[in-house]
mmCIF file of C-alpha atoms (C1' of nucleotides) in Angstrom:
data_model
loop_
_atom_site.group_PDB
_atom_site.id
_atom_site.type_symbol
_atom_site.label_atom_id
_atom_site.label_comp_id
_atom_site.label_asym_id
_atom_site.label_seq_id
_atom_site.Cartn_x
_atom_site.Cartn_y
_atom_site.Cartn_z
ATOM 1 C CA MET A 178 -99.714 -58.359 1.970
ATOM 2 C CA ALA A 179 -98.732 -56.429 5.094
ATOM 3 C CA VAL A 180 -101.301 -56.768 7.860
ATOM 4 C CA ALA A 181 -102.095 -53.699 9.947
ATOM 5 C CA PRO A 182 -99.721 -53.571 12.928
ATOM 6 C CA ASP A 183 -101.291 -53.822 16.362
ATOM 7 C CA PRO A 184 -100.415 -50.875 18.643
ATOM 8 C CA VAL A 185 -100.330 -53.339 21.525
ATOM 9 C CA ASP A 186 -97.521 -55.214 19.809
ATOM 10 C CA VAL A 187 -95.657 -51.958 19.292
ATOM 11 C CA LEU A 188 -95.988 -51.027 22.947
ATOM 12 C CA ASP A 189 -94.881 -54.517 23.973
ATOM 13 C CA ARG A 190 -91.776 -54.210 21.814
ATOM 14 C CA ALA A 191 -91.044 -50.813 23.294
ATOM 15 C CA PHE A 192 -91.161 -52.237 26.799
ATOM 16 C CA ALA A 193 -89.094 -55.225 25.736
ATOM 17 C CA ILE A 194 -86.422 -52.958 24.291
ATOM 18 C CA ALA A 195 -86.419 -50.847 27.423
ATOM 19 C CA ALA A 196 -86.018 -54.009 29.490
ATOM 20 C CA GLN A 197 -83.201 -55.229 27.259
ATOM 21 C CA ILE A 198 -81.302 -51.951 27.418
ATOM 22 C CA GLY A 199 -81.903 -51.793 31.137
ATOM 23 C CA GLY A 200 -80.531 -55.301 31.497
ATOM 24 C CA ALA A 201 -77.406 -54.481 29.527
ATOM 25 C CA MET A 202 -76.811 -51.350 31.590
ATOM 26 C CA ASN A 203 -77.412 -53.385 34.706
ATOM 27 C CA SER A 204 -74.758 -55.937 33.743
ATOM 28 C CA ALA A 205 -72.221 -53.241 33.009
ATOM 29 C CA LEU A 206 -72.956 -51.614 36.350
ATOM 30 C CA THR A 207 -72.733 -54.874 38.268
ATOM 31 C CA GLU A 208 -69.251 -55.414 36.880
ATOM 32 C CA ARG A 209 -68.255 -52.146 38.489
ATOM 33 C CA GLY A 210 -69.885 -53.109 41.781
ATOM 34 C CA LEU A 211 -72.842 -50.759 41.334
ATOM 35 C CA THR A 212 -76.575 -51.391 41.588
ATOM 36 C CA PRO A 213 -78.973 -49.440 39.342
ATOM 37 C CA VAL A 214 -80.267 -47.242 42.150
ATOM 38 C CA ARG A 215 -76.802 -46.398 43.439
ATOM 39 C CA ALA A 216 -75.768 -45.597 39.882
ATOM 40 C CA GLY A 217 -78.772 -43.281 39.701
ATOM 41 C CA LEU A 218 -77.602 -41.482 42.813
ATOM 42 C CA LEU A 219 -74.138 -41.099 41.301
ATOM 43 C CA LEU A 220 -75.634 -39.670 38.106
ATOM 44 C CA VAL A 221 -77.817 -37.223 40.001
ATOM 45 C CA LEU A 222 -74.870 -35.981 42.031
ATOM 46 C CA HIS A 223 -72.870 -35.618 38.843
ATOM 47 C CA GLU A 224 -75.668 -33.728 37.105
ATOM 48 C CA GLN A 225 -75.963 -31.324 40.005
ATOM 49 C CA GLY A 226 -72.232 -30.726 39.996
ATOM 50 C CA ARG A 227 -72.208 -29.744 43.676
ATOM 51 C CA PRO A 228 -72.676 -31.356 47.079
ATOM 52 C CA VAL A 229 -76.350 -32.039 47.704
ATOM 53 C CA VAL A 230 -78.272 -32.392 50.957
ATOM 54 C CA GLN A 231 -79.836 -35.817 51.537
ATOM 55 C CA ARG A 232 -83.306 -34.377 51.812
ATOM 56 C CA GLU A 233 -82.973 -32.937 48.319
ATOM 57 C CA LEU A 234 -81.644 -36.246 47.020
ATOM 58 C CA SER A 235 -84.766 -38.002 48.246
ATOM 59 C CA GLN A 236 -86.839 -35.632 46.108
ATOM 60 C CA LEU A 237 -84.583 -36.007 43.075
ATOM 61 C CA LEU A 238 -84.632 -39.801 43.337
ATOM 62 C CA GLN A 239 -88.317 -40.032 44.237
ATOM 63 C CA CYS A 240 -87.653 -42.145 47.291
ATOM 64 C CA THR A 241 -87.870 -41.745 51.059
ATOM 65 C CA PRO A 242 -85.216 -39.801 53.001
ATOM 66 C CA ARG A 243 -84.579 -42.948 54.992
ATOM 67 C CA TYR A 244 -83.587 -44.840 51.903
ATOM 68 C CA VAL A 245 -81.222 -42.067 50.864
ATOM 69 C CA THR A 246 -79.408 -42.652 54.134
ATOM 70 C CA ALA A 247 -78.962 -46.304 53.180
ATOM 71 C CA LEU A 248 -77.836 -45.454 49.639
ATOM 72 C CA VAL A 249 -75.306 -42.899 50.833
ATOM 73 C CA ASP A 250 -74.046 -45.400 53.411
ATOM 74 C CA ALA A 251 -73.331 -47.842 50.587
ATOM 75 C CA LEU A 252 -71.747 -45.273 48.281
ATOM 76 C CA GLU A 253 -69.616 -43.946 51.104
ATOM 77 C CA THR A 254 -68.470 -47.396 52.225
ATOM 78 C CA GLN A 255 -67.329 -48.209 48.713
ATOM 79 C CA GLY A 256 -65.645 -44.887 48.126
ATOM 80 C CA TRP A 257 -67.854 -43.276 45.472
ATOM 81 C CA ALA A 258 -69.202 -40.475 47.653
ATOM 82 C CA GLU A 259 -68.587 -38.858 51.006
ATOM 83 C CA ARG A 260 -70.575 -37.009 53.626
ATOM 84 C CA GLN A 261 -69.699 -33.427 54.545
ATOM 85 C CA PRO A 262 -71.194 -31.311 57.316
ATOM 86 C CA HIS A 263 -73.456 -28.542 56.069
ATOM 87 C CA PRO A 264 -71.724 -25.212 56.740
ATOM 88 C CA ARG A 265 -74.799 -23.445 58.119
ATOM 89 C CA ASP A 266 -77.304 -26.168 59.107
ATOM 90 C CA ARG A 267 -75.965 -28.687 61.603
ATOM 91 C CA ARG A 268 -78.959 -31.001 61.013
ATOM 92 C CA ALA A 269 -78.241 -31.429 57.346
ATOM 93 C CA THR A 270 -75.586 -33.547 55.639
ATOM 94 C CA LEU A 271 -74.046 -32.750 52.295
ATOM 95 C CA VAL A 272 -73.196 -35.621 49.953
ATOM 96 C CA ALA A 273 -70.346 -35.096 47.469
ATOM 97 C CA LEU A 274 -68.761 -37.330 44.850
ATOM 98 C CA THR A 275 -65.217 -38.556 45.381
ATOM 99 C CA PRO A 276 -62.840 -38.466 42.382
ATOM 100 C CA LYS A 277 -63.625 -42.149 41.865
ATOM 101 C CA GLY A 278 -67.332 -41.266 41.917
ATOM 102 C CA VAL A 279 -66.868 -38.503 39.349
ATOM 103 C CA GLU A 280 -64.940 -40.845 37.082
ATOM 104 C CA THR A 281 -67.630 -43.522 37.286
ATOM 105 C CA ALA A 282 -70.428 -41.027 36.688
ATOM 106 C CA GLU A 283 -68.669 -39.765 33.574
ATOM 107 C CA TRP A 284 -68.175 -43.339 32.376
ATOM 108 C CA MET A 285 -71.917 -43.921 32.775
ATOM 109 C CA ALA A 286 -72.881 -40.725 30.995
ATOM 110 C CA GLU A 287 -70.560 -41.652 28.144
ATOM 111 C CA GLY A 288 -72.061 -45.143 27.958
ATOM 112 C CA ARG A 289 -75.539 -43.694 27.799
ATOM 113 C CA ARG A 290 -74.463 -41.313 25.049
ATOM 114 C CA LYS A 291 -72.929 -44.130 23.013
ATOM 115 C CA ALA A 292 -75.996 -46.335 23.407
ATOM 116 C CA ALA A 293 -78.305 -43.541 22.313
ATOM 117 C CA HIS A 294 -76.254 -42.854 19.189
ATOM 118 C CA ARG A 295 -75.922 -46.521 18.357
ATOM 119 C CA LEU A 296 -79.682 -47.023 18.666
ATOM 120 C CA LEU A 297 -80.913 -43.754 17.211
ATOM 121 C CA GLY A 298 -77.995 -42.136 15.458
ATOM 122 C CA ASP A 299 -79.053 -43.127 11.953
ATOM 123 C CA LEU A 300 -82.583 -41.760 12.231
ATOM 124 C CA PRO A 301 -83.413 -38.533 10.422
ATOM 125 C CA GLU A 302 -83.359 -35.480 12.651
ATOM 126 C CA ALA A 303 -86.948 -34.689 11.826
ATOM 127 C CA ASP A 304 -88.082 -38.006 13.258
ATOM 128 C CA LEU A 305 -86.143 -37.468 16.464
ATOM 129 C CA ALA A 306 -87.507 -33.957 16.834
ATOM 130 C CA GLY A 307 -91.030 -35.230 16.211
ATOM 131 C CA PHE A 308 -90.632 -37.880 18.846
ATOM 132 C CA LEU A 309 -89.453 -35.297 21.353
ATOM 133 C CA VAL A 310 -92.529 -33.172 20.735
ATOM 134 C CA VAL A 311 -94.911 -36.073 21.230
ATOM 135 C CA ALA A 312 -92.944 -37.425 24.178
ATOM 136 C CA ASP A 313 -92.956 -34.116 26.006
ATOM 137 C CA ARG A 314 -96.657 -33.728 25.406
ATOM 138 C CA LEU A 315 -97.233 -37.220 26.810
ATOM 139 C CA LEU A 316 -95.038 -36.469 29.794
ATOM 140 C CA GLY A 317 -96.698 -33.135 30.406
ATOM 141 C CA SER A 318 -93.334 -31.461 30.657
ATOM 142 C CA PHE A 319 -91.796 -28.579 28.777
ATOM 143 C CA GLY A 320 -88.132 -29.159 29.390
ATOM 144 C CA PRO A 321 -85.579 -31.773 30.320
ATOM 145 C CA ASP A 322 -85.593 -30.748 33.977
ATOM 146 C CA GLU A 323 -88.690 -32.723 34.823
ATOM 147 C CA VAL A 324 -87.384 -35.781 33.059
ATOM 148 C CA ARG A 325 -85.132 -38.209 34.813
ATOM 149 C CA GLY A 326 -84.063 -41.199 32.742
ATOM 150 C CA ALA A 327 -83.961 -44.919 32.939
ATOM 151 C CA GLY A 328 -84.744 -45.938 36.488
ATOM 152 C CA MET B 242 -84.167 -22.268 13.894
ATOM 153 C CA ALA B 243 -84.667 -25.810 15.187
ATOM 154 C CA VAL B 244 -81.564 -27.165 16.883
ATOM 155 C CA ALA B 245 -80.488 -30.727 16.111
ATOM 156 C CA PRO B 246 -82.142 -33.079 18.640
ATOM 157 C CA ASP B 247 -79.823 -35.040 20.909
ATOM 158 C CA PRO B 248 -80.339 -38.825 20.713
ATOM 159 C CA VAL B 249 -79.591 -38.960 24.431
ATOM 160 C CA ASP B 250 -82.615 -36.768 25.084
ATOM 161 C CA VAL B 251 -84.727 -39.045 22.927
ATOM 162 C CA LEU B 252 -83.590 -42.125 24.816
ATOM 163 C CA ASP B 253 -84.206 -40.378 28.121
ATOM 164 C CA ARG B 254 -87.727 -39.498 27.071
ATOM 165 C CA ALA B 255 -88.356 -43.061 25.993
ATOM 166 C CA PHE B 256 -87.296 -44.340 29.404
ATOM 167 C CA ALA B 257 -89.308 -41.651 31.121
ATOM 168 C CA ILE B 258 -92.419 -42.634 29.197
ATOM 169 C CA ALA B 259 -91.857 -46.281 30.013
ATOM 170 C CA ALA B 260 -91.453 -45.363 33.679
ATOM 171 C CA GLN B 261 -94.577 -43.225 33.621
ATOM 172 C CA ILE B 262 -96.698 -45.909 32.008
ATOM 173 C CA GLY B 263 -95.268 -48.486 34.353
ATOM 174 C CA GLY B 264 -96.074 -46.277 37.305
ATOM 175 C CA ALA B 265 -99.635 -45.734 36.167
ATOM 176 C CA MET B 266 -100.131 -49.457 35.663
ATOM 177 C CA ASN B 267 -98.609 -50.063 39.054
ATOM 178 C CA SER B 268 -101.025 -47.659 40.745
ATOM 179 C CA ALA B 269 -103.999 -49.218 39.028
ATOM 180 C CA LEU B 270 -102.838 -52.666 40.078
ATOM 181 C CA THR B 271 -102.229 -51.617 43.680
ATOM 182 C CA GLU B 272 -105.806 -50.388 43.887
ATOM 183 C CA ARG B 273 -106.909 -53.898 43.024
ATOM 184 C CA GLY B 274 -104.562 -55.412 45.585
ATOM 185 C CA LEU B 275 -102.074 -56.718 43.020
ATOM 186 C CA THR B 276 -98.321 -56.307 42.805
ATOM 187 C CA PRO B 277 -96.666 -56.085 39.371
ATOM 188 C CA VAL B 278 -95.172 -59.564 39.521
ATOM 189 C CA ARG B 279 -98.413 -61.187 40.623
ATOM 190 C CA ALA B 280 -100.194 -59.324 37.843
ATOM 191 C CA GLY B 281 -97.632 -60.762 35.438
ATOM 192 C CA LEU B 282 -98.449 -64.258 36.627
ATOM 193 C CA LEU B 283 -102.143 -63.569 36.123
ATOM 194 C CA LEU B 284 -101.483 -62.337 32.585
ATOM 195 C CA VAL B 285 -99.358 -65.361 31.718
ATOM 196 C CA LEU B 286 -102.039 -67.726 32.952
ATOM 197 C CA HIS B 287 -104.627 -65.817 30.942
ATOM 198 C CA GLU B 288 -102.483 -65.902 27.807
ATOM 199 C CA GLN B 289 -102.022 -69.634 28.107
ATOM 200 C CA GLY B 290 -105.732 -70.116 28.551
ATOM 201 C CA ARG B 291 -105.247 -73.392 30.436
ATOM 202 C CA PRO B 292 -103.963 -74.612 33.796
ATOM 203 C CA VAL B 293 -100.169 -74.499 33.865
ATOM 204 C CA VAL B 294 -97.664 -76.470 35.914
ATOM 205 C CA GLN B 295 -95.551 -74.382 38.281
ATOM 206 C CA ARG B 296 -92.332 -75.532 36.691
ATOM 207 C CA GLU B 297 -93.494 -74.131 33.358
ATOM 208 C CA LEU B 298 -94.525 -70.880 35.022
ATOM 209 C CA SER B 299 -91.006 -70.442 36.349
ATOM 210 C CA GLN B 300 -89.731 -70.623 32.769
ATOM 211 C CA LEU B 301 -92.386 -68.253 31.442
ATOM 212 C CA LEU B 302 -91.706 -65.728 34.204
ATOM 213 C CA GLN B 303 -87.929 -66.159 34.139
ATOM 214 C CA CYS B 304 -87.709 -66.821 37.861
ATOM 215 C CA THR B 305 -86.915 -69.738 40.143
ATOM 216 C CA PRO B 306 -89.486 -72.481 40.767
ATOM 217 C CA ARG B 307 -89.297 -71.644 44.460
ATOM 218 C CA TYR B 308 -90.520 -68.133 43.812
ATOM 219 C CA VAL B 309 -93.412 -69.431 41.742
ATOM 220 C CA THR B 310 -94.519 -71.323 44.835
ATOM 221 C CA ALA B 311 -94.555 -68.062 46.772
ATOM 222 C CA LEU B 312 -96.406 -66.201 44.017
ATOM 223 C CA VAL B 313 -99.039 -68.899 43.666
ATOM 224 C CA ASP B 314 -99.434 -68.932 47.447
ATOM 225 C CA ALA B 315 -100.263 -65.228 47.328
ATOM 226 C CA LEU B 316 -102.586 -65.492 44.353
ATOM 227 C CA GLU B 317 -104.373 -68.464 45.875
ATOM 228 C CA THR B 318 -104.785 -66.807 49.277
ATOM 229 C CA GLN B 319 -106.418 -63.788 47.653
ATOM 230 C CA GLY B 320 -108.642 -65.808 45.367
ATOM 231 C CA TRP B 321 -107.178 -65.066 41.941
ATOM 232 C CA ALA B 322 -105.896 -68.550 41.211
ATOM 233 C CA GLU B 323 -106.154 -72.058 42.572
ATOM 234 C CA ARG B 324 -104.018 -75.171 42.665
ATOM 235 C CA GLN B 325 -105.238 -78.380 41.055
ATOM 236 C CA PRO B 326 -103.642 -81.814 41.175
ATOM 237 C CA HIS B 327 -102.063 -82.878 37.908
ATOM 238 C CA PRO B 328 -104.106 -85.743 36.469
ATOM 239 C CA ARG B 329 -101.133 -87.915 35.488
ATOM 240 C CA ASP B 330 -98.142 -86.628 37.490
ATOM 241 C CA ARG B 331 -98.658 -86.632 41.225
ATOM 242 C CA ARG B 332 -95.515 -84.549 41.779
ATOM 243 C CA ALA B 333 -96.759 -81.647 39.698
ATOM 244 C CA THR B 334 -99.319 -78.980 40.582
ATOM 245 C CA LEU B 335 -101.526 -77.223 38.054
ATOM 246 C CA VAL B 336 -102.336 -73.553 38.572
ATOM 247 C CA ALA B 337 -105.601 -72.240 37.157
ATOM 248 C CA LEU B 338 -107.313 -68.859 37.235
ATOM 249 C CA THR B 339 -110.483 -68.443 39.245
ATOM 250 C CA PRO B 340 -113.356 -66.473 37.659
ATOM 251 C CA LYS B 341 -112.139 -63.459 39.640
ATOM 252 C CA GLY B 342 -108.671 -64.036 38.211
ATOM 253 C CA VAL B 343 -109.975 -64.276 34.655
ATOM 254 C CA GLU B 344 -111.935 -61.070 35.111
ATOM 255 C CA THR B 345 -108.907 -59.208 36.442
ATOM 256 C CA ALA B 346 -106.631 -60.536 33.703
ATOM 257 C CA GLU B 347 -109.111 -59.353 31.078
ATOM 258 C CA TRP B 348 -109.298 -55.972 32.763
ATOM 259 C CA MET B 349 -105.506 -55.712 32.574
ATOM 260 C CA ALA B 350 -105.358 -56.794 28.938
ATOM 261 C CA GLU B 351 -108.047 -54.263 28.103
ATOM 262 C CA GLY B 352 -106.165 -51.549 29.947
ATOM 263 C CA ARG B 353 -103.005 -52.347 28.038
ATOM 264 C CA ARG B 354 -104.912 -52.256 24.754
ATOM 265 C CA LYS B 355 -106.462 -48.884 25.586
ATOM 266 C CA ALA B 356 -103.115 -47.411 26.612
ATOM 267 C CA ALA B 357 -101.471 -48.615 23.416
ATOM 268 C CA HIS B 358 -104.176 -47.085 21.256
ATOM 269 C CA ARG B 359 -104.202 -43.840 23.198
ATOM 270 C CA LEU B 360 -100.438 -43.532 22.846
ATOM 271 C CA LEU B 361 -99.983 -44.858 19.326
ATOM 272 C CA GLY B 362 -103.384 -45.003 17.711
ATOM 273 C CA ASP B 363 -102.979 -41.835 15.674
ATOM 274 C CA LEU B 364 -99.661 -42.828 14.111
ATOM 275 C CA PRO B 365 -99.626 -43.926 10.475
ATOM 276 C CA GLU B 366 -99.539 -47.678 10.012
ATOM 277 C CA ALA B 367 -96.326 -47.465 8.051
ATOM 278 C CA ASP B 368 -94.525 -45.923 11.022
ATOM 279 C CA LEU B 369 -95.793 -48.620 13.366
ATOM 280 C CA ALA B 370 -94.761 -51.351 10.930
ATOM 281 C CA GLY B 371 -91.351 -49.755 10.547
ATOM 282 C CA PHE B 372 -90.884 -49.621 14.260
ATOM 283 C CA LEU B 373 -91.768 -53.288 14.560
ATOM 284 C CA VAL B 374 -89.124 -54.217 12.004
ATOM 285 C CA VAL B 375 -86.403 -52.259 13.753
ATOM 286 C CA ALA B 376 -87.538 -53.398 17.172
ATOM 287 C CA ASP B 377 -87.478 -57.060 16.246
ATOM 288 C CA ARG B 378 -84.043 -56.657 14.742
ATOM 289 C CA LEU B 379 -82.827 -55.013 17.951
ATOM 290 C CA LEU B 380 -84.410 -57.733 20.041
ATOM 291 C CA GLY B 381 -83.019 -60.496 17.887
ATOM 292 C CA SER B 382 -86.429 -62.107 17.704
ATOM 293 C CA PHE B 383 -88.612 -63.024 14.781
ATOM 294 C CA GLY B 384 -92.012 -63.233 16.353
ATOM 295 C CA PRO B 385 -94.089 -62.172 19.321
ATOM 296 C CA ASP B 386 -93.503 -65.441 21.150
ATOM 297 C CA GLU B 387 -90.128 -64.406 22.470
ATOM 298 C CA VAL B 388 -91.422 -61.066 23.643
ATOM 299 C CA ARG B 389 -93.032 -60.640 27.005
ATOM 300 C CA GLY B 390 -94.139 -57.100 27.782
ATOM 301 C CA ALA B 391 -93.791 -54.511 30.499
ATOM 302 C CA GLY B 392 -92.864 -56.308 33.665
ATOM 303 C "C1'" DA C 300 -88.818 -19.441 76.434
ATOM 304 C "C1'" DT C 301 -92.086 -22.010 74.001
ATOM 305 C "C1'" DA C 302 -94.128 -24.256 70.142
ATOM 306 C "C1'" DC C 303 -93.449 -26.202 65.947
ATOM 307 C "C1'" DA C 304 -91.001 -27.850 61.735
ATOM 308 C "C1'" DT C 305 -87.133 -30.175 59.574
ATOM 309 C "C1'" DT C 306 -82.950 -33.421 59.067
ATOM 310 C "C1'" DG C 307 -81.025 -37.684 59.400
ATOM 311 C "C1'" DT C 308 -81.163 -42.187 61.333
ATOM 312 C "C1'" DG C 309 -82.382 -46.675 64.311
ATOM 313 C "C1'" DA C 310 -85.775 -50.375 64.462
ATOM 314 C "C1'" DA C 311 -89.011 -53.105 62.407
ATOM 315 C "C1'" DC C 312 -91.375 -54.520 58.434
ATOM 316 C "C1'" DT C 313 -92.934 -56.069 53.478
ATOM 317 C "C1'" DA C 314 -91.917 -57.546 48.794
ATOM 318 C "C1'" DT C 315 -88.819 -59.619 45.541
ATOM 319 C "C1'" DG C 316 -85.975 -63.162 44.639
ATOM 320 C "C1'" DT C 317 -82.144 -66.435 45.575
ATOM 321 C "C1'" DA C 318 -79.581 -71.001 47.081
ATOM 322 C "C1'" DC C 319 -79.726 -75.277 49.392
ATOM 323 C "C1'" DA C 320 -81.854 -79.403 51.309
ATOM 324 C "C1'" DT C 321 -85.576 -82.707 51.315
ATOM 325 C "C1'" DG C 322 -89.551 -85.682 50.622
ATOM 326 C "C1'" DA C 323 -92.456 -87.405 47.144
ATOM 327 C "C1'" DT C 324 -92.768 -89.035 42.775
ATOM 328 C "C1'" DG C 325 -91.598 -90.423 37.822
ATOM 329 C "C1'" DT C 326 -88.258 -92.993 34.505
ATOM 330 C "C1'" DG C 327 -84.954 -95.786 32.496
ATOM 331 C "C1'" DG C 328 -81.627 -99.703 32.811
ATOM 332 C "C1'" DT C 329 -80.652 -104.243 34.246
ATOM 333 C "C1'" DA D 237 -88.661 -106.236 40.782
ATOM 334 C "C1'" DC D 238 -84.879 -103.336 41.914
ATOM 335 C "C1'" DC D 239 -81.668 -99.641 41.676
ATOM 336 C "C1'" DA D 240 -79.919 -95.199 40.137
ATOM 337 C "C1'" DC D 241 -81.136 -90.964 38.767
ATOM 338 C "C1'" DA D 242 -83.954 -86.962 37.380
ATOM 339 C "C1'" DT D 243 -87.910 -83.846 38.377
ATOM 340 C "C1'" DC D 244 -91.560 -81.295 41.113
ATOM 341 C "C1'" DA D 245 -92.912 -78.558 44.823
ATOM 342 C "C1'" DT D 246 -91.790 -76.757 49.106
ATOM 343 C "C1'" DG D 247 -89.412 -75.642 54.046
ATOM 344 C "C1'" DT D 248 -85.623 -73.025 55.735
ATOM 345 C "C1'" DA D 249 -82.531 -69.434 55.554
ATOM 346 C "C1'" DC D 250 -80.829 -65.477 53.396
ATOM 347 C "C1'" DA D 251 -79.960 -60.943 50.581
ATOM 348 C "C1'" DT D 252 -81.579 -56.662 48.446
ATOM 349 C "C1'" DA D 253 -84.872 -52.811 47.740
ATOM 350 C "C1'" DG D 254 -87.640 -49.869 49.834
ATOM 351 C "C1'" DT D 255 -91.256 -48.517 53.265
ATOM 352 C "C1'" DT D 256 -93.335 -46.612 57.866
ATOM 353 C "C1'" DC D 257 -92.822 -45.083 62.454
ATOM 354 C "C1'" DA D 258 -90.386 -43.122 66.280
ATOM 355 C "C1'" DC D 259 -86.884 -40.074 67.994
ATOM 356 C "C1'" DA D 260 -82.997 -37.086 69.092
ATOM 357 C "C1'" DA D 261 -80.788 -33.050 67.429
ATOM 358 C "C1'" DT D 262 -81.260 -28.864 65.416
ATOM 359 C "C1'" DG D 263 -83.446 -24.712 63.213
ATOM 360 C "C1'" DT D 264 -87.278 -21.082 63.269
ATOM 361 C "C1'" DA D 265 -91.025 -18.236 64.457
ATOM 362 C "C1'" DT D 266 -93.869 -16.215 68.111
#
DNA sequence: ATACATTGTGAACTATGTACATGATGTGGT
DNA sequence: ACCACATCATGTACATAGTTCACAATGTAT
């Protein structure tokens, strides 16, 4: 009796799930006084594990250098990150996480890990591996470095 | 030799794919002079297949009635939609697609269909059906009516 | 020393979306 | 018919996300 599923429906559901997860993450972030983009900046800084120059952040976040200035202003005002002078280039500014910023970034990474396991943890490994192969082919990438999650 | 795949990686890829598709759609829309939200309004009007009152649009688009006014202003100025007086309620305003709007909405629907088939067309039907079951359980919905795609 | 490139930021702008107030209209009770 | 109240669209004002352009300060190569 099963009618053939429409790929359009499948894609719609995929987007709906992404939107729902994004919304849940968004709520959790808002409770901590973070917006999604600022949270992204925190995560990037945490991934790098070192102070990063604003110019480089603009490339990592795929936004304009000007907007990085605004983001860092906000993060600095609220105590998640701080500016440091670059030791050898007086034009550049290094951005580093504060202890509070590190703690929040780790809380986010943990939340992401939990969500992934809750959603996908019961799937057979073969299916996950297969998805990764197809996904990377679709993305035209050959490693996790080119992939930046969940805008 | 295959190492166990990390569900976090899988979730990251899923978001990355969603972002990539969204970006591609966005570029295509920008070329036609549309923003994503305005395109969404066009699609909703096309799905309904009839003139719709602005109040109802605000519910369909999950935004405030005031913003619908602004969106319809934009769509009307650029010739995709037009306002019509409601035949029985002189407070209300009906919004209808122009021929240009219908054509663009069909172009978008066709693009979505093509993308879905390109991405998912070679998967076995059983996998697609299985995904739909899980997806609907995750979304807490029991039909396509509650699902609105890819904003 | 001169020419050019790069970094971060001020100023101004667009797009998205909100809250509040208001005028015009519909609706239900008496 | 009249009054109270709800509803529809919109003007005004505002907040956030993110952009372009201009510019001063600094680095770099000739």
